[in-house]
GROMACS .gro file of C-alpha atoms in nm:
model
  226
    1MET     CA    1   0.000   0.000   0.000
    2ILE     CA    2   0.111   0.355  -0.076
    3GLU     CA    3   0.081   0.559   0.245
    4VAL     CA    4  -0.047   0.915   0.188
    5LEU     CA    5  -0.052   1.231   0.402
    6VAL     CA    6  -0.329   1.476   0.301
    7VAL     CA    7  -0.247   1.840   0.378
    8ASP     CA    8  -0.511   2.112   0.334
    9ASP     CA    9  -0.605   2.406   0.556
   10ASP     CA   10  -0.975   2.347   0.486
   11THR     CA   11  -1.081   2.049   0.698
   12ARG     CA   12  -1.376   1.974   0.470
   13VAL     CA   13  -1.158   1.968   0.161
   14ALA     CA   14  -0.905   1.751   0.343
   15ARG     CA   15  -1.179   1.500   0.424
   16VAL     CA   16  -1.299   1.494   0.063
   17ASN     CA   17  -0.945   1.448  -0.070
   18ALA     CA   18  -0.879   1.172   0.183
   19ALA     CA   19  -1.199   0.995   0.076
   20TYR     CA   20  -1.088   1.021  -0.287
   21VAL     CA   21  -0.749   0.869  -0.203
   22GLU     CA   22  -0.909   0.578  -0.019
   23LYS     CA   23  -1.117   0.496  -0.328
   24VAL     CA   24  -0.806   0.434  -0.540
   25PRO     CA   25  -0.677   0.076  -0.507
   26GLY     CA   26  -0.329   0.053  -0.361
   27PHE     CA   27  -0.348   0.381  -0.165
   28ARG     CA   28  -0.418   0.441   0.203
   29VAL     CA   29  -0.447   0.765   0.399
   30ALA     CA   30  -0.188   0.760   0.679
   31GLY     CA   31  -0.292   1.098   0.821
   32ALA     CA   32  -0.424   1.446   0.757
   33ALA     CA   33  -0.285   1.789   0.846
   34HIS     CA   34  -0.427   2.140   0.820
   35SER     CA   35  -0.115   2.356   0.859
   36ALA     CA   36   0.252   2.344   0.771
   37GLY     CA   37   0.340   2.276   1.132
   38ASP     CA   38   0.094   1.986   1.151
   39ALA     CA   39   0.232   1.844   0.828
   40LEU     CA   40   0.592   1.855   0.948
   41ARG     CA   41   0.497   1.699   1.282
   42ALA     CA   42   0.312   1.421   1.097
   43LEU     CA   43   0.620   1.356   0.887
   44GLU     CA   44   0.819   1.306   1.207
   45SER     CA   45   0.562   1.086   1.380
   46LEU     CA   46   0.429   0.860   1.107
   47PRO     CA   47   0.626   0.534   1.082
   48ARG     CA   48   0.608   0.533   0.703
   49LEU     CA   49   0.500   0.787   0.445
   50ASP     CA   50   0.529   0.757   0.067
   51LEU     CA   51   0.335   1.051  -0.073
   52VAL     CA   52   0.216   1.395   0.042
   53LEU     CA   53  -0.086   1.560  -0.123
   54LEU     CA   54   0.009   1.916  -0.038
   55ASP     CA   55  -0.190   2.239  -0.052
   56HIS     CA   56   0.011   2.556  -0.118
   57TYR     CA   57  -0.197   2.805   0.079
   58LEU     CA   58  -0.150   2.706   0.443
   59PRO     CA   59  -0.209   2.938   0.742
   60ASP     CA   60   0.147   2.937   0.877
   61ARG     CA   61   0.376   2.865   0.579
   62THR     CA   62   0.334   2.788   0.210
   63GLY     CA   63   0.333   2.440   0.069
   64LEU     CA   64   0.659   2.509  -0.112
   65GLU     CA   65   0.819   2.606   0.218
   66VAL     CA   66   0.698   2.275   0.358
   67VAL     CA   67   0.871   2.092   0.073
   68GLN     CA   68   1.194   2.282   0.141
   69GLU     CA   69   1.179   2.198   0.511
   70MET     CA   70   1.098   1.834   0.436
   71ARG     CA   71   1.411   1.800   0.225
   72ARG     CA   72   1.622   1.989   0.477
   73ARG     CA   73   1.516   1.739   0.742
   74GLY     CA   74   1.589   1.447   0.513
   75HIS     CA   75   1.232   1.337   0.442
   76GLN     CA   76   1.214   1.175   0.099
   77ALA     CA   77   0.837   1.132   0.063
   78ASP     CA   78   0.714   1.227  -0.284
   79VAL     CA   79   0.494   1.535  -0.324
   80ILE     CA   80   0.193   1.611  -0.541
   81MET     CA   81   0.078   1.971  -0.510
   82VAL     CA   82  -0.302   1.995  -0.480
   83THR     CA   83  -0.381   2.365  -0.475
   84ALA     CA   84  -0.570   2.661  -0.615
   85ALA     CA   85  -0.240   2.841  -0.686
   86ARG     CA   86  -0.236   2.889  -1.062
   87ASP     CA   87   0.041   3.145  -1.114
   88VAL     CA   88   0.327   3.027  -1.330
   89ALA     CA   89   0.589   3.129  -1.072
   90THR     CA   90   0.444   2.891  -0.814
   91VAL     CA   91   0.412   2.608  -1.066
   92ARG     CA   92   0.773   2.659  -1.177
   93ALA     CA   93   0.895   2.670  -0.817
   94ALA     CA   94   0.709   2.347  -0.740
   95MET     CA   95   0.880   2.175  -1.033
   96ARG     CA   96   1.222   2.299  -0.927
   97GLN     CA   97   1.170   2.178  -0.572
   98GLY     CA   98   1.080   1.829  -0.684
   99ALA     CA   99   0.700   1.811  -0.683
  100LEU     CA  100   0.608   1.520  -0.907
  101GLN     CA  101   0.264   1.646  -1.003
  102TYR     CA  102   0.059   1.965  -0.980
  103LEU     CA  103  -0.320   1.936  -0.960
  104VAL     CA  104  -0.516   2.262  -0.974
  105LYS     CA  105  -0.834   2.303  -0.766
  106PRO     CA  106  -1.116   2.248  -0.820
  107PHE     CA  107  -1.075   1.897  -0.960
  108THR     CA  108  -1.283   1.582  -0.995
  109PHE     CA  109  -1.221   1.240  -0.846
  110ALA     CA  110  -1.126   1.121  -1.195
  111GLY     CA  111  -0.857   1.390  -1.216
  112LEU     CA  112  -0.699   1.292  -0.884
  113ARG     CA  113  -0.733   0.922  -0.959
  114ALA     CA  114  -0.544   0.967  -1.286
  115LYS     CA  115  -0.258   1.139  -1.099
  116LEU     CA  116  -0.245   0.870  -0.832
  117GLU     CA  117  -0.255   0.584  -1.081
  118ALA     CA  118   0.024   0.747  -1.282
  119TYR     CA  119   0.226   0.782  -0.961
  120ALA     CA  120   0.168   0.415  -0.875
  121GLU     CA  121   0.287   0.318  -1.224
  122LEU     CA  122   0.600   0.527  -1.175
  123ARG     CA  123   0.675   0.352  -0.844
  124ARG     CA  124   0.635   0.011  -1.004
  125THR     CA  125   0.872   0.111  -1.283
  126LEU     CA  126   1.136   0.247  -1.047
  127ASP     CA  127   1.105  -0.043  -0.801
  128SER     CA  128   1.196  -0.289  -1.077
  129GLY     CA  129   1.559  -0.169  -1.043
  130GLY     CA  130   1.841  -0.256  -1.283
  131GLU     CA  131   1.974  -0.043  -1.565
  132ALA     CA  132   1.751   0.145  -1.806
  133GLU     CA  133   1.779   0.175  -2.183
  134GLN     CA  134   1.654   0.493  -2.349
  135ALA     CA  135   1.308   0.347  -2.405
  136GLU     CA  136   1.281   0.263  -2.035
  137VAL     CA  137   1.404   0.610  -1.937
  138ASP     CA  138   1.139   0.762  -2.163
  139ARG     CA  139   0.874   0.544  -1.999
  140ILE     CA  140   0.985   0.650  -1.650
  141PHE     CA  141   0.973   1.019  -1.737
  142GLY     CA  142   0.644   0.974  -1.919
  143ALA     CA  143   0.476   0.779  -1.640
  144LEU     CA  144   0.347   1.097  -1.478
  145SER     CA  145   0.229   1.265  -1.796
  146THR     CA  146  -0.131   1.155  -1.742
  147THR     CA  147  -0.340   1.467  -1.686
  148SER     CA  148  -0.692   1.335  -1.708
  149GLU     CA  149  -0.903   1.041  -1.805
  150PRO     CA  150  -0.874   0.953  -2.174
  151GLY     CA  151  -1.170   1.080  -2.373
  152LEU     CA  152  -1.439   0.826  -2.446
  153PRO     CA  153  -1.515   0.740  -2.809
  154LYS     CA  154  -1.842   0.860  -2.954
  155GLY     CA  155  -2.136   0.655  -2.831
  156HIS     CA  156  -1.979   0.562  -2.496
  157SER     CA  157  -2.133   0.675  -2.167
  158PRO     CA  158  -1.902   0.803  -1.890
  159THR     CA  159  -2.144   0.660  -1.632
  160THR     CA  160  -2.137   0.313  -1.785
  161ALA     CA  161  -1.761   0.329  -1.831
  162GLU     CA  162  -1.717   0.411  -1.462
  163LEU     CA  163  -1.960   0.134  -1.362
  164VAL     CA  164  -1.767  -0.130  -1.558
  165ARG     CA  165  -1.436   0.009  -1.439
  166GLN     CA  166  -1.533  -0.002  -1.072
  167CYS     CA  167  -1.667  -0.356  -1.107
  168LEU     CA  168  -1.343  -0.476  -1.262
  169MET     CA  169  -1.126  -0.295  -1.007
  170ARG     CA  170  -1.309  -0.451  -0.712
  171ALA     CA  171  -1.304  -0.806  -0.849
  172ASP     CA  172  -1.087  -1.070  -0.682
  173GLY     CA  173  -0.980  -1.208  -1.019
  174PRO     CA  174  -1.051  -1.198  -1.394
  175LEU     CA  175  -1.411  -1.156  -1.503
  176SER     CA  176  -1.592  -1.236  -1.826
  177ALA     CA  177  -1.822  -0.995  -2.005
  178GLN     CA  178  -2.121  -1.197  -1.882
  179GLU     CA  179  -2.003  -1.175  -1.521
  180ILE     CA  180  -1.957  -0.798  -1.555
  181ALA     CA  181  -2.306  -0.775  -1.706
  182ASP     CA  182  -2.456  -0.974  -1.418
  183ARG     CA  183  -2.288  -0.752  -1.158
  184THR     CA  184  -2.362  -0.416  -1.319
  185GLY     CA  185  -2.698  -0.472  -1.484
  186VAL     CA  186  -2.581  -0.380  -1.834
  187SER     CA  187  -2.612  -0.616  -2.129
  188ARG     CA  188  -2.336  -0.861  -2.212
  189GLN     CA  189  -2.272  -0.679  -2.542
  190THR     CA  190  -2.236  -0.345  -2.360
  191ALA     CA  191  -2.003  -0.495  -2.102
  192GLN     CA  192  -1.790  -0.646  -2.379
  193ARG     CA  193  -1.768  -0.312  -2.560
  194TYR     CA  194  -1.644  -0.126  -2.251
  195LEU     CA  195  -1.407  -0.406  -2.153
  196LYS     CA  196  -1.244  -0.390  -2.497
  197LEU     CA  197  -1.209  -0.013  -2.455
  198LEU     CA  198  -1.035  -0.062  -2.118
  199GLU     CA  199  -0.806  -0.318  -2.277
  200ARG     CA  200  -0.715  -0.086  -2.568
  201THR     CA  201  -0.632   0.198  -2.328
  202GLY     CA  202  -0.416  -0.028  -2.111
  203ARG     CA  203  -0.649  -0.024  -1.810
  204ALA     CA  204  -0.744  -0.392  -1.837
  205ARG     CA  205  -0.559  -0.709  -1.936
  206LEU     CA  206  -0.717  -0.982  -2.145
  207THR     CA  207  -0.674  -1.342  -2.031
  208LEU     CA  208  -0.808  -1.659  -2.191
  209LYS     CA  209  -0.981  -1.943  -2.005
  210TYR     CA  210  -0.976  -2.270  -2.197
  211GLY     CA  211  -1.257  -2.521  -2.145
  212ASP     CA  212  -1.302  -2.877  -2.262
  213ALA     CA  213  -1.423  -2.772  -2.605
  214GLY     CA  214  -1.500  -2.469  -2.816
  215ARG     CA  215  -1.344  -2.123  -2.817
  216PRO     CA  216  -1.160  -1.997  -2.507
  217GLU     CA  217  -1.351  -1.756  -2.285
  218HIS     CA  218  -1.225  -1.397  -2.278
  219ARG     CA  219  -1.171  -1.275  -1.922
  220TYR     CA  220  -1.048  -0.935  -1.809
  221LEU     CA  221  -0.832  -0.827  -1.517
  222TRP     CA  222  -0.774  -0.470  -1.394
  223ALA     CA  223  -0.424  -0.390  -1.517
  224THR     CA  224  -0.305  -0.181  -1.222
  225ARG     CA  225  -0.401  -0.417  -0.944
  226THR     CA  226  -0.131  -0.470  -0.681
   0.00000   0.00000   0.00000
């Protein structure tokens, strides 16, 4: 699990962001803070912390000052800025100080989920170790380039896409189109169409189940499961 500290001066926003994080498989909220001081104390007290979702406008110090103090104290947790600060100077400063992502408020759950899933993919890539050829280096640097959910082709419903996606993510193992249809209430043909879309966009993996006779059954597994 990726342990996350949520930092926002607005307690309501912090709760919403924490709820969003908990909905993404592989992530867990380790704590929440509402000021720079609280955030730095949490960094000292939490036994493990991988990622900080950090607001810039805090009552005692800025988010960028928190990043500077984190590094000065030797804390290596990654940082994603989650803030209403839109000025280019702040964005540039965040990049220079090592923020991996910058998400501008207000944002949707889908927007944050895309950032978190890209971050999880980056961790998997880096944790594989070894030496990297140019193609692998390009993949590492491109792992965080996701800015939003890919646009749906004409004729596809965002609601149905999310329904199929959530069903697949929560499954204990691969599912067939018929099993997805039974669990979501859509037709088998509709489930198959959205599953193929998830496969084409790299969100799902296709597996084959061979029976005693006939064609193998197509089954799908959420590609970013840990």
